[in-house]
Tab-separated table of C-alpha atoms and ligand atoms in Angstrom:
chain	number	residue	atom	x	y	z
A	261	MET	CA	-22.023	54.554	-23.671
A	262	LYS	CA	-25.585	53.788	-24.766
A	263	ASN	CA	-27.853	51.644	-22.598
A	264	ILE	CA	-29.646	48.802	-24.318
A	265	LEU	CA	-32.462	46.923	-22.633
A	266	ILE	CA	-33.346	43.455	-23.882
A	267	ILE	CA	-36.685	42.034	-22.760
A	268	GLY	CA	-36.695	38.237	-22.562
A	269	GLY	CA	-34.074	35.640	-21.765
A	270	GLY	CA	-34.924	33.064	-24.406
A	271	VAL	CA	-32.417	32.004	-27.048
A	272	ILE	CA	-33.153	35.173	-29.044
A	273	GLY	CA	-32.629	37.646	-26.179
A	274	LEU	CA	-29.493	35.791	-25.152
A	275	SER	CA	-28.046	35.728	-28.685
A	276	LEU	CA	-28.769	39.430	-29.035
A	277	ALA	CA	-27.016	40.131	-25.737
A	278	TYR	CA	-24.027	38.069	-26.913
A	279	GLU	CA	-23.788	39.704	-30.341
A	280	ILE	CA	-24.238	43.277	-29.086
A	281	SER	CA	-21.901	42.856	-26.119
A	282	GLN	CA	-19.074	41.820	-28.438
A	283	LYS	CA	-19.111	45.325	-29.938
A	284	LYS	CA	-18.025	46.799	-26.565
A	285	LYS	CA	-19.929	49.971	-27.495
A	286	PHE	CA	-23.067	49.436	-25.438
A	287	LYS	CA	-24.146	48.645	-21.891
A	288	VAL	CA	-26.472	45.680	-22.219
A	289	ILE	CA	-29.019	44.681	-19.598
A	290	LEU	CA	-31.401	41.761	-20.031
A	291	PHE	CA	-34.621	41.324	-18.044
A	292	GLU	CA	-36.254	37.921	-17.695
A	293	LYS	CA	-39.527	37.334	-15.852
A	294	ASN	CA	-38.597	33.783	-14.825
A	295	LYS	CA	-35.886	32.751	-12.376
A	296	ASN	CA	-33.856	31.186	-15.188
A	297	LEU	CA	-33.087	31.610	-18.881
A	298	GLY	CA	-34.701	29.631	-21.675
A	299	LEU	CA	-37.923	28.509	-20.007
A	300	GLY	CA	-40.234	29.745	-22.806
A	301	ALA	CA	-40.352	28.430	-26.395
A	302	THR	CA	-36.614	27.820	-26.080
A	303	ASN	CA	-37.426	24.989	-23.706
A	304	GLN	CA	-40.007	23.398	-25.994
A	305	ASN	CA	-38.327	22.772	-29.287
A	306	SER	CA	-36.908	19.704	-30.998
A	307	GLU	CA	-33.291	20.953	-30.829
A	308	VAL	CA	-33.143	20.604	-34.588
A	309	ILE	CA	-30.741	22.665	-36.687
A	310	HIS	CA	-32.842	23.281	-39.777
A	311	SER	CA	-31.269	23.557	-43.194
A	312	GLY	CA	-33.772	26.016	-44.746
A	313	VAL	CA	-35.512	23.725	-47.264
A	314	TYR	CA	-39.175	24.651	-46.950
A	315	TYR	CA	-39.313	28.321	-45.961
A	316	LYS	CA	-40.773	30.702	-48.509
A	317	ASN	CA	-38.184	32.070	-50.983
A	318	ASN	CA	-36.787	35.450	-49.951
A	319	SER	CA	-38.457	35.312	-46.539
A	320	LEU	CA	-36.481	36.287	-43.454
A	321	LYS	CA	-36.986	32.717	-42.222
A	322	ALA	CA	-35.267	31.316	-45.318
A	323	LYS	CA	-32.382	33.789	-45.334
A	324	LEU	CA	-31.717	33.748	-41.598
A	325	CYS	CA	-32.034	29.973	-41.293
A	326	VAL	CA	-29.461	29.365	-44.025
A	327	GLU	CA	-27.084	31.910	-42.471
A	328	GLY	CA	-27.876	30.764	-38.926
A	329	LYS	CA	-27.215	27.037	-39.279
A	330	VAL	CA	-23.617	27.715	-40.317
A	331	LEU	CA	-23.107	29.949	-37.276
A	332	ILE	CA	-24.601	27.370	-34.891
A	333	TYR	CA	-22.376	24.541	-36.194
A	334	LYS	CA	-19.345	26.837	-35.932
A	335	PHE	CA	-20.182	27.860	-32.363
A	336	CYS	CA	-20.811	24.241	-31.299
A	337	LYS	CA	-17.476	23.160	-32.756
A	338	LYS	CA	-15.589	26.065	-31.169
A	339	TYR	CA	-17.059	25.598	-27.690
A	340	LYS	CA	-17.397	21.805	-27.759
A	341	ILE	CA	-21.200	21.794	-27.520
A	342	LEU	CA	-22.544	18.370	-28.438
A	343	PHE	CA	-24.057	18.335	-31.948
A	344	LYS	CA	-24.651	15.864	-34.723
A	345	LYS	CA	-25.164	16.518	-38.418
A	346	THR	CA	-27.736	13.746	-38.619
A	347	GLN	CA	-29.215	14.839	-41.983
A	348	LYS	CA	-32.962	14.842	-42.569
A	349	LEU	CA	-35.377	12.981	-44.823
A	350	PHE	CA	-38.666	14.485	-45.998
A	351	ILE	CA	-40.563	11.383	-46.974
A	352	GLY	CA	-43.637	10.468	-49.004
A	353	ASN	CA	-45.462	7.546	-50.578
A	354	SER	CA	-48.061	8.957	-52.981
A	355	SER	CA	-47.630	10.733	-56.296
A	356	LYS	CA	-48.925	13.853	-54.508
A	357	ASP	CA	-46.083	13.516	-51.990
A	358	PHE	CA	-43.599	13.096	-54.833
A	359	LYS	CA	-44.818	16.359	-56.380
A	360	LEU	CA	-44.329	18.074	-53.005
A	361	ILE	CA	-40.833	16.643	-52.739
A	362	LYS	CA	-39.946	18.024	-56.175
A	363	ARG	CA	-41.331	21.422	-55.154
A	364	MET	CA	-39.330	21.299	-51.922
A	365	HIS	CA	-36.204	20.477	-53.891
A	366	LYS	CA	-36.704	23.526	-56.129
A	367	ASN	CA	-37.558	25.699	-53.151
A	368	ALA	CA	-34.425	24.585	-51.308
A	369	LYS	CA	-32.180	25.432	-54.253
A	370	LYS	CA	-33.737	28.890	-54.487
A	371	ASN	CA	-33.116	29.323	-50.754
A	372	ASN	CA	-29.465	28.549	-51.398
A	373	VAL	CA	-29.625	25.148	-49.724
A	374	LYS	CA	-27.423	23.274	-52.130
A	375	ASP	CA	-26.883	19.951	-50.384
A	376	VAL	CA	-30.334	18.456	-51.084
A	377	LYS	CA	-31.096	15.471	-53.237
A	378	ILE	CA	-34.220	13.526	-54.259
A	379	ILE	CA	-33.867	9.818	-53.562
A	380	LYS	CA	-36.083	6.779	-54.201
A	381	GLN	CA	-37.081	3.637	-52.286
A	382	ASN	CA	-33.890	1.592	-52.878
A	383	LYS	CA	-31.665	4.323	-51.532
A	384	ILE	CA	-34.070	5.136	-48.668
A	385	MET	CA	-34.018	1.441	-47.660
A	386	LYS	CA	-30.238	1.554	-47.547
A	387	LEU	CA	-30.118	4.724	-45.451
A	388	GLU	CA	-33.053	4.027	-43.135
A	389	PRO	CA	-34.264	0.397	-43.334
A	390	SER	CA	-37.060	0.974	-40.774
A	391	ILE	CA	-38.680	3.799	-42.712
A	392	LYS	CA	-41.462	3.033	-45.181
A	393	ALA	CA	-41.221	5.546	-48.022
A	394	LYS	CA	-41.119	5.512	-51.806
A	395	TYR	CA	-39.673	8.994	-52.207
A	396	ALA	CA	-37.629	11.367	-50.108
A	397	LEU	CA	-35.718	14.591	-50.154
A	398	LEU	CA	-32.397	14.163	-48.389
A	399	SER	CA	-31.137	17.288	-46.636
A	400	LYS	CA	-27.521	16.932	-45.630
A	401	SER	CA	-26.996	20.030	-43.491
A	402	SER	CA	-29.773	19.287	-40.961
A	403	GLY	CA	-28.758	18.251	-37.463
A	404	ILE	CA	-29.406	18.316	-33.725
A	405	PHE	CA	-27.571	19.883	-30.806
A	406	ASP	CA	-27.526	20.187	-27.034
A	407	VAL	CA	-29.517	23.362	-26.435
A	408	LYS	CA	-29.080	23.423	-22.632
A	409	SER	CA	-25.272	23.448	-22.877
A	410	PHE	CA	-25.508	25.963	-25.717
A	411	LEU	CA	-27.525	28.375	-23.533
A	412	LYS	CA	-25.156	27.878	-20.600
A	413	LYS	CA	-22.161	28.754	-22.768
A	414	LEU	CA	-23.888	31.814	-24.209
A	415	TYR	CA	-24.785	33.003	-20.697
A	416	TYR	CA	-21.173	32.547	-19.575
A	417	LEU	CA	-19.842	34.491	-22.599
A	418	CYS	CA	-22.374	37.287	-22.061
A	419	ARG	CA	-21.364	37.608	-18.415
A	420	LYS	CA	-17.727	37.775	-19.512
A	421	ASN	CA	-18.716	40.622	-21.845
A	422	ASN	CA	-20.365	42.466	-18.915
A	423	VAL	CA	-23.984	41.885	-19.851
A	424	LYS	CA	-26.162	42.408	-16.786
A	425	PHE	CA	-28.958	39.882	-16.184
A	426	VAL	CA	-31.978	40.607	-14.013
A	427	PHE	CA	-34.246	37.627	-13.285
A	428	ASN	CA	-37.715	37.391	-11.753
A	429	THR	CA	-38.648	40.758	-13.214
A	430	LYS	CA	-41.562	41.168	-15.552
A	431	ILE	CA	-41.374	44.153	-17.875
A	432	SER	CA	-44.635	45.875	-18.703
A	433	LYS	CA	-45.541	49.227	-20.208
A	434	GLY	CA	-42.620	51.455	-21.258
A	435	PHE	CA	-42.651	55.264	-20.863
A	436	PHE	CA	-40.902	57.476	-23.389
A	437	LYS	CA	-39.276	60.670	-22.105
A	438	LYS	CA	-36.516	62.824	-23.629
A	439	ASN	CA	-35.600	60.210	-26.224
A	440	LYS	CA	-35.264	57.406	-23.661
A	441	PHE	CA	-37.433	54.600	-22.364
A	442	MET	CA	-38.194	53.893	-18.746
A	443	PHE	CA	-40.106	51.108	-17.010
A	444	LYS	CA	-41.658	50.991	-13.551
A	445	ASN	CA	-39.901	47.810	-12.477
A	446	THR	CA	-36.409	48.650	-13.749
A	447	LYS	CA	-35.729	51.173	-10.961
A	448	HIS	CA	-36.490	54.018	-13.397
A	449	HIS	CA	-33.253	53.580	-15.285
A	450	GLN	CA	-33.257	55.113	-18.736
A	451	TYR	CA	-32.601	53.146	-21.902
A	452	ASP	CA	-31.499	54.463	-25.301
A	453	LEU	CA	-32.751	51.367	-27.106
A	454	VAL	CA	-35.225	48.627	-26.199
A	455	ILE	CA	-35.261	45.239	-27.906
A	456	ASN	CA	-38.462	43.389	-27.218
A	457	ALA	CA	-37.649	39.674	-27.487
A	458	ALA	CA	-40.289	38.448	-25.039
A	459	GLY	CA	-41.590	35.610	-27.224
A	460	VAL	CA	-45.338	35.102	-26.825
A	461	GLY	CA	-45.351	38.023	-24.346
A	462	ALA	CA	-43.830	40.513	-26.814
A	463	ILE	CA	-46.975	41.869	-28.492
A	464	LYS	CA	-48.622	42.613	-25.132
A	465	ILE	CA	-45.638	44.725	-24.000
A	466	ALA	CA	-45.531	46.580	-27.324
A	467	ASN	CA	-49.279	47.278	-27.266
A	468	SER	CA	-49.211	48.641	-23.728
A	469	THR	CA	-46.327	50.965	-24.635
A	470	PHE	CA	-47.554	52.181	-28.024
A	471	LYS	CA	-51.306	52.507	-27.604
A	472	THR	CA	-52.125	53.495	-31.184
A	473	ALA	CA	-49.688	51.300	-33.094
A	474	ASN	CA	-50.969	48.658	-35.476
A	475	PHE	CA	-49.048	45.627	-34.293
A	476	PRO	CA	-49.922	42.086	-35.344
A	477	ILE	CA	-52.325	40.052	-33.222
A	478	ASP	CA	-51.193	37.108	-31.108
A	479	LYS	CA	-52.586	33.782	-32.316
A	480	PRO	CA	-50.439	31.277	-30.453
A	481	VAL	CA	-51.119	27.561	-30.788
A	482	TRP	CA	-50.247	24.692	-28.487
A	483	GLY	CA	-47.792	22.006	-29.403
A	484	MET	CA	-47.392	18.632	-27.734
A	485	TYR	CA	-44.372	16.312	-27.751
A	486	PHE	CA	-44.032	12.633	-26.993
A	487	LYS	CA	-40.857	10.680	-26.435
A	488	THR	CA	-39.868	7.086	-26.952
A	489	LYS	CA	-36.865	5.201	-25.682
A	490	GLN	CA	-37.575	2.361	-28.110
A	491	ASP	CA	-34.652	1.901	-30.457
A	492	LEU	CA	-36.400	2.975	-33.645
A	493	ARG	CA	-33.235	2.307	-35.673
A	494	VAL	CA	-33.550	5.710	-37.279
A	495	ASN	CA	-30.467	7.881	-37.664
A	496	ARG	CA	-31.830	10.825	-39.562
A	497	ILE	CA	-34.565	13.325	-38.663
A	498	ILE	CA	-37.738	12.214	-40.433
A	499	TYR	CA	-40.377	14.695	-41.649
A	500	PRO	CA	-43.284	14.167	-44.004
A	501	ALA	CA	-43.175	15.897	-47.398
A	502	MET	CA	-44.459	19.451	-47.014
A	503	SER	CA	-45.784	22.283	-49.085
A	504	PRO	CA	-43.041	24.967	-49.117
A	505	GLY	CA	-43.959	28.150	-47.251
A	506	LYS	CA	-46.955	26.603	-45.462
A	507	ASN	CA	-47.242	25.606	-41.823
A	508	MET	CA	-48.999	22.290	-41.622
A	509	GLU	CA	-49.705	19.752	-38.927
A	510	ARG	CA	-47.231	16.892	-39.048
A	511	VAL	CA	-45.490	14.337	-36.881
A	512	ASP	CA	-41.714	14.340	-36.962
A	513	ILE	CA	-39.295	11.757	-35.633
A	514	SER	CA	-36.226	13.543	-34.280
A	515	PRO	CA	-33.311	11.747	-32.636
A	516	ILE	CA	-32.435	13.421	-29.308
A	517	ILE	CA	-28.764	14.233	-28.742
A	518	SER	CA	-28.846	12.564	-25.288
A	519	GLY	CA	-30.658	9.453	-26.559
A	520	GLY	CA	-34.188	8.391	-27.530
A	521	TYR	CA	-36.522	10.074	-29.997
A	522	LEU	CA	-38.852	13.054	-29.942
A	523	LEU	CA	-42.196	12.563	-31.628
A	524	GLY	CA	-44.171	15.656	-32.606
A	525	PRO	CA	-44.960	18.476	-32.081
A	526	SER	CA	-48.687	18.561	-32.688
A	527	VAL	CA	-50.497	21.791	-33.523
A	528	GLU	CA	-53.484	22.430	-31.244
A	529	LYS	CA	-55.729	25.497	-31.193
A	530	LYS	CA	-56.954	24.856	-27.619
A	531	ALA	CA	-54.965	24.644	-24.379
A	532	LYS	CA	-57.074	21.731	-23.116
A	533	ILE	CA	-55.865	18.796	-25.139
A	534	ASN	CA	-56.467	15.168	-24.397
A	535	VAL	CA	-53.056	13.506	-24.328
A	536	ASP	CA	-54.431	10.106	-25.330
A	537	ASP	CA	-56.209	11.540	-28.379
A	538	VAL	CA	-52.997	13.134	-29.611
A	539	LYS	CA	-51.035	9.958	-28.885
A	540	LEU	CA	-53.461	7.896	-30.967
A	541	LYS	CA	-53.223	10.410	-33.816
A	542	PHE	CA	-49.409	10.178	-33.663
A	543	VAL	CA	-49.340	6.394	-33.530
A	544	LYS	CA	-51.630	6.141	-36.560
A	545	PHE	CA	-49.330	8.390	-38.561
A	546	LEU	CA	-46.121	6.786	-37.311
A	547	GLY	CA	-47.446	3.321	-38.167
A	548	GLN	CA	-47.672	4.428	-41.786
A	549	ILE	CA	-44.043	5.489	-41.991
A	550	HIS	CA	-42.218	3.187	-39.560
A	551	SER	CA	-42.192	-0.601	-39.622
A	552	ASN	CA	-42.135	-1.248	-35.884
A	553	ILE	CA	-43.556	1.376	-33.529
A	554	ASP	CA	-44.270	0.165	-29.985
A	555	ILE	CA	-47.159	2.234	-28.614
A	556	LYS	CA	-46.447	1.114	-25.019
A	557	LYS	CA	-43.052	2.815	-25.076
A	558	ILE	CA	-44.409	6.206	-26.161
A	559	ARG	CA	-44.666	8.705	-23.289
A	560	PHE	CA	-46.031	12.231	-23.120
A	561	LEU	CA	-43.090	14.635	-22.745
A	562	LYS	CA	-44.132	18.284	-22.824
A	563	LYS	CA	-46.603	20.843	-24.064
A	564	GLY	CA	-45.966	24.471	-24.904
A	565	LEU	CA	-47.092	27.588	-26.704
A	566	ARG	CA	-45.843	28.358	-30.197
A	567	PRO	CA	-45.843	32.034	-31.107
A	568	LYS	CA	-47.970	32.673	-34.193
A	569	ILE	CA	-49.222	36.031	-35.370
A	570	GLU	CA	-51.818	37.569	-37.654
A	571	THR	CA	-51.855	40.876	-39.476
A	572	PHE	CA	-55.122	42.222	-40.860
A	573	SER	CA	-56.812	38.838	-40.218
A	574	LYS	CA	-54.255	36.994	-42.308
A	575	SER	CA	-51.748	34.661	-40.764
A	576	TYR	CA	-48.256	36.159	-40.991
A	577	THR	CA	-45.834	33.311	-41.521
A	578	ASP	CA	-42.485	35.110	-41.532
A	579	PHE	CA	-40.413	36.429	-38.610
A	580	TYR	CA	-41.604	39.950	-37.739
A	581	ILE	CA	-38.520	42.016	-36.851
A	582	LYS	CA	-39.187	45.749	-37.026
A	583	LYS	CA	-38.260	49.011	-35.409
A	584	VAL	CA	-41.190	51.149	-34.258
A	585	LYS	CA	-41.214	54.236	-36.465
A	586	HIS	CA	-39.623	57.269	-34.748
A	587	TYR	CA	-38.706	55.275	-31.620
A	588	ASN	CA	-35.633	53.340	-30.571
A	589	TRP	CA	-37.630	50.211	-29.942
A	590	ILE	CA	-37.292	46.982	-31.916
A	591	ASN	CA	-39.963	44.285	-31.788
A	592	LEU	CA	-39.472	40.606	-32.520
A	593	PHE	CA	-42.813	38.870	-33.002
A	594	GLY	CA	-43.716	35.415	-34.274
A	595	ILE	CA	-40.257	33.980	-33.748
A	596	GLU	CA	-41.347	30.413	-34.251
A	597	SER	CA	-39.296	27.681	-35.923
A	598	PRO	CA	-36.558	28.051	-37.227
A	599	GLY	CA	-35.913	30.650	-34.495
A	600	LEU	CA	-33.470	28.440	-32.639
A	601	THR	CA	-31.407	27.723	-35.767
A	602	SER	CA	-31.542	31.419	-36.670
A	603	CYS	CA	-30.734	32.890	-33.248
A	604	PHE	CA	-27.271	34.211	-34.203
A	605	SER	CA	-28.305	35.388	-37.660
A	606	ILE	CA	-31.341	37.203	-36.183
A	607	ALA	CA	-28.993	38.960	-33.749
A	608	LYS	CA	-26.555	39.843	-36.540
A	609	TYR	CA	-29.435	41.066	-38.744
A	610	ILE	CA	-30.585	43.451	-35.992
A	611	VAL	CA	-27.075	44.734	-35.354
A	612	ARG	CA	-26.488	45.281	-39.113
A	613	LYS	CA	-29.800	47.009	-39.661
A	614	TYR	CA	-30.420	49.057	-36.543
A	615	LEU	CA	-27.311	49.579	-34.405
B	779	LIG	C1	-42.902	23.176	-30.403
B	779	LIG	C2	-41.758	23.942	-30.970
B	779	LIG	C3	-40.752	23.278	-31.680
B	779	LIG	C4	-39.675	24.004	-32.218
B	779	LIG	N1	-38.638	23.343	-32.820
B	779	LIG	C5	-37.589	24.054	-33.303
B	779	LIG	C6	-36.450	23.402	-33.840
B	779	LIG	O1	-36.337	22.179	-33.773
B	779	LIG	N2	-35.482	24.154	-34.422
B	779	LIG	C7	-35.560	25.520	-34.475
B	779	LIG	O2	-34.693	26.147	-35.073
B	779	LIG	N3	-36.592	26.179	-33.879
B	779	LIG	C8	-37.577	25.479	-33.282
B	779	LIG	N4	-38.602	26.121	-32.655
B	779	LIG	C9	-38.552	27.574	-32.548
B	779	LIG	C10	-37.680	28.048	-31.409
B	779	LIG	O3	-37.822	27.244	-30.255
B	779	LIG	C11	-38.097	29.487	-31.098
B	779	LIG	O4	-38.071	30.213	-32.293
B	779	LIG	C12	-37.169	30.144	-30.108
B	779	LIG	O5	-37.009	29.362	-28.952
B	779	LIG	C13	-37.735	31.504	-29.764
B	779	LIG	O6	-36.947	32.048	-28.752
B	779	LIG	P1	-37.372	33.404	-28.063
B	779	LIG	O7	-36.234	33.831	-27.252
B	779	LIG	O8	-37.920	34.341	-29.090
B	779	LIG	O9	-38.658	33.018	-27.197
B	779	LIG	P2	-38.736	32.397	-25.742
B	779	LIG	O10	-37.838	31.257	-25.566
B	779	LIG	O11	-40.193	32.161	-25.482
B	779	LIG	O12	-38.202	33.565	-24.838
B	779	LIG	C14	-38.944	34.685	-24.473
B	779	LIG	C15	-38.575	34.991	-23.044
B	779	LIG	O13	-39.183	36.215	-22.668
B	779	LIG	C16	-39.608	36.088	-21.332
B	779	LIG	N5	-40.662	37.085	-21.105
B	779	LIG	C17	-41.920	37.070	-21.622
B	779	LIG	N6	-42.591	38.160	-21.213
B	779	LIG	C18	-41.732	38.862	-20.438
B	779	LIG	C19	-41.855	40.083	-19.728
B	779	LIG	N7	-42.980	40.790	-19.725
B	779	LIG	N8	-40.796	40.539	-19.017
B	779	LIG	C20	-39.626	39.825	-18.986
B	779	LIG	N9	-39.465	38.650	-19.644
B	779	LIG	C21	-40.506	38.186	-20.363
B	779	LIG	C22	-40.074	34.652	-21.234
B	779	LIG	O14	-40.112	34.200	-19.890
B	779	LIG	C23	-39.057	33.930	-22.082
B	779	LIG	O15	-37.964	33.444	-21.326
B	779	LIG	C24	-39.650	25.419	-32.082
B	779	LIG	C25	-40.662	26.065	-31.361
B	779	LIG	C26	-41.684	25.341	-30.770
B	779	LIG	C27	-42.704	26.053	-29.941
């Protein structure tokens, strides 16, 4: 039986462990540097199941998001994980926004997201009376789910499938000998395949192992979330109209499965961010799209790193999932949004392509 080492116990490492362990052909061991699973990017997201509207046509993000959302809904139904198909509105007020919405609509269709529809003010007022928008793209397959219970269930299923978990152990440089990898802090066990799913730590591990390889460069950014318990009377996830394929700064309103609303995330280049400055920026934007935002009820919630990468000084906006040439080592870099939605499809993609 081949030994597979997975580095990183975020939603991606865990989904990989789950998918591979179902094959019953491999011994899977997962190393996590923290004392628990899911404390990296997996702990910082909006818990949104994306539908795949705005990712670049033919990108891995587009394909894996569309495949992944179906798998997440199925898993949640099967294992009674709380979820809600809330739907999502991408809204706008100017003619420029309307053009973006039409482009998003086309983009979505090309991405095989069929349940999208352009709607105008009258219909928007009926669906979401508190939202101020002239135009919107309605995405019906967007939703939210309870990520903590989801991770717990995955962990339980992995353990049932004999996946071994080692916590509080940071993996660093790998050594390659006789077709196998070894690491100092894994008691010198030998691994036939390594899957590097260490999130923002992944490029560092790959670089220390393969000194001459040309891996992308880490360019993570900070994201900040706020929360409000004010009843905003919003049922759907609300995003501004966006340019397909481009990452832009925006403020989203996302209902939380356990109650309240998430506001954000912001995109910040520096770690030192003034919370009040970001809050003011958010409130200004939210005031334009919502009829009754109470600034006093908005609280800072969390801040975290979002993995972003660059290749040859250009930002690389797709998921980077590649095997290192001539080595049994697979890297996952830049697994930003919609990584959560795509966790199962990413795992299936790797199994199909490399195992
Ligand atoms: C602000 C924000 C909002 C988002 N919103 C959404 C959303 O609503 N919907 C969606 O689909 N996606 C969303 N995403 C994306 C999603 O959260 C990520 O794509 C996903 O969580 C990535 O999971 P991961 O396992 O790759 O990374 P992580 O969760 O970061 O896991 C990596 C793990 O590796 C461990 N590790 C690192 N280095 C080492 C080492 N040397 N040795 C051992 N372990 C190590 C870390 O401790 C960590 O647990 C969002 C992301 C962010 C940042």
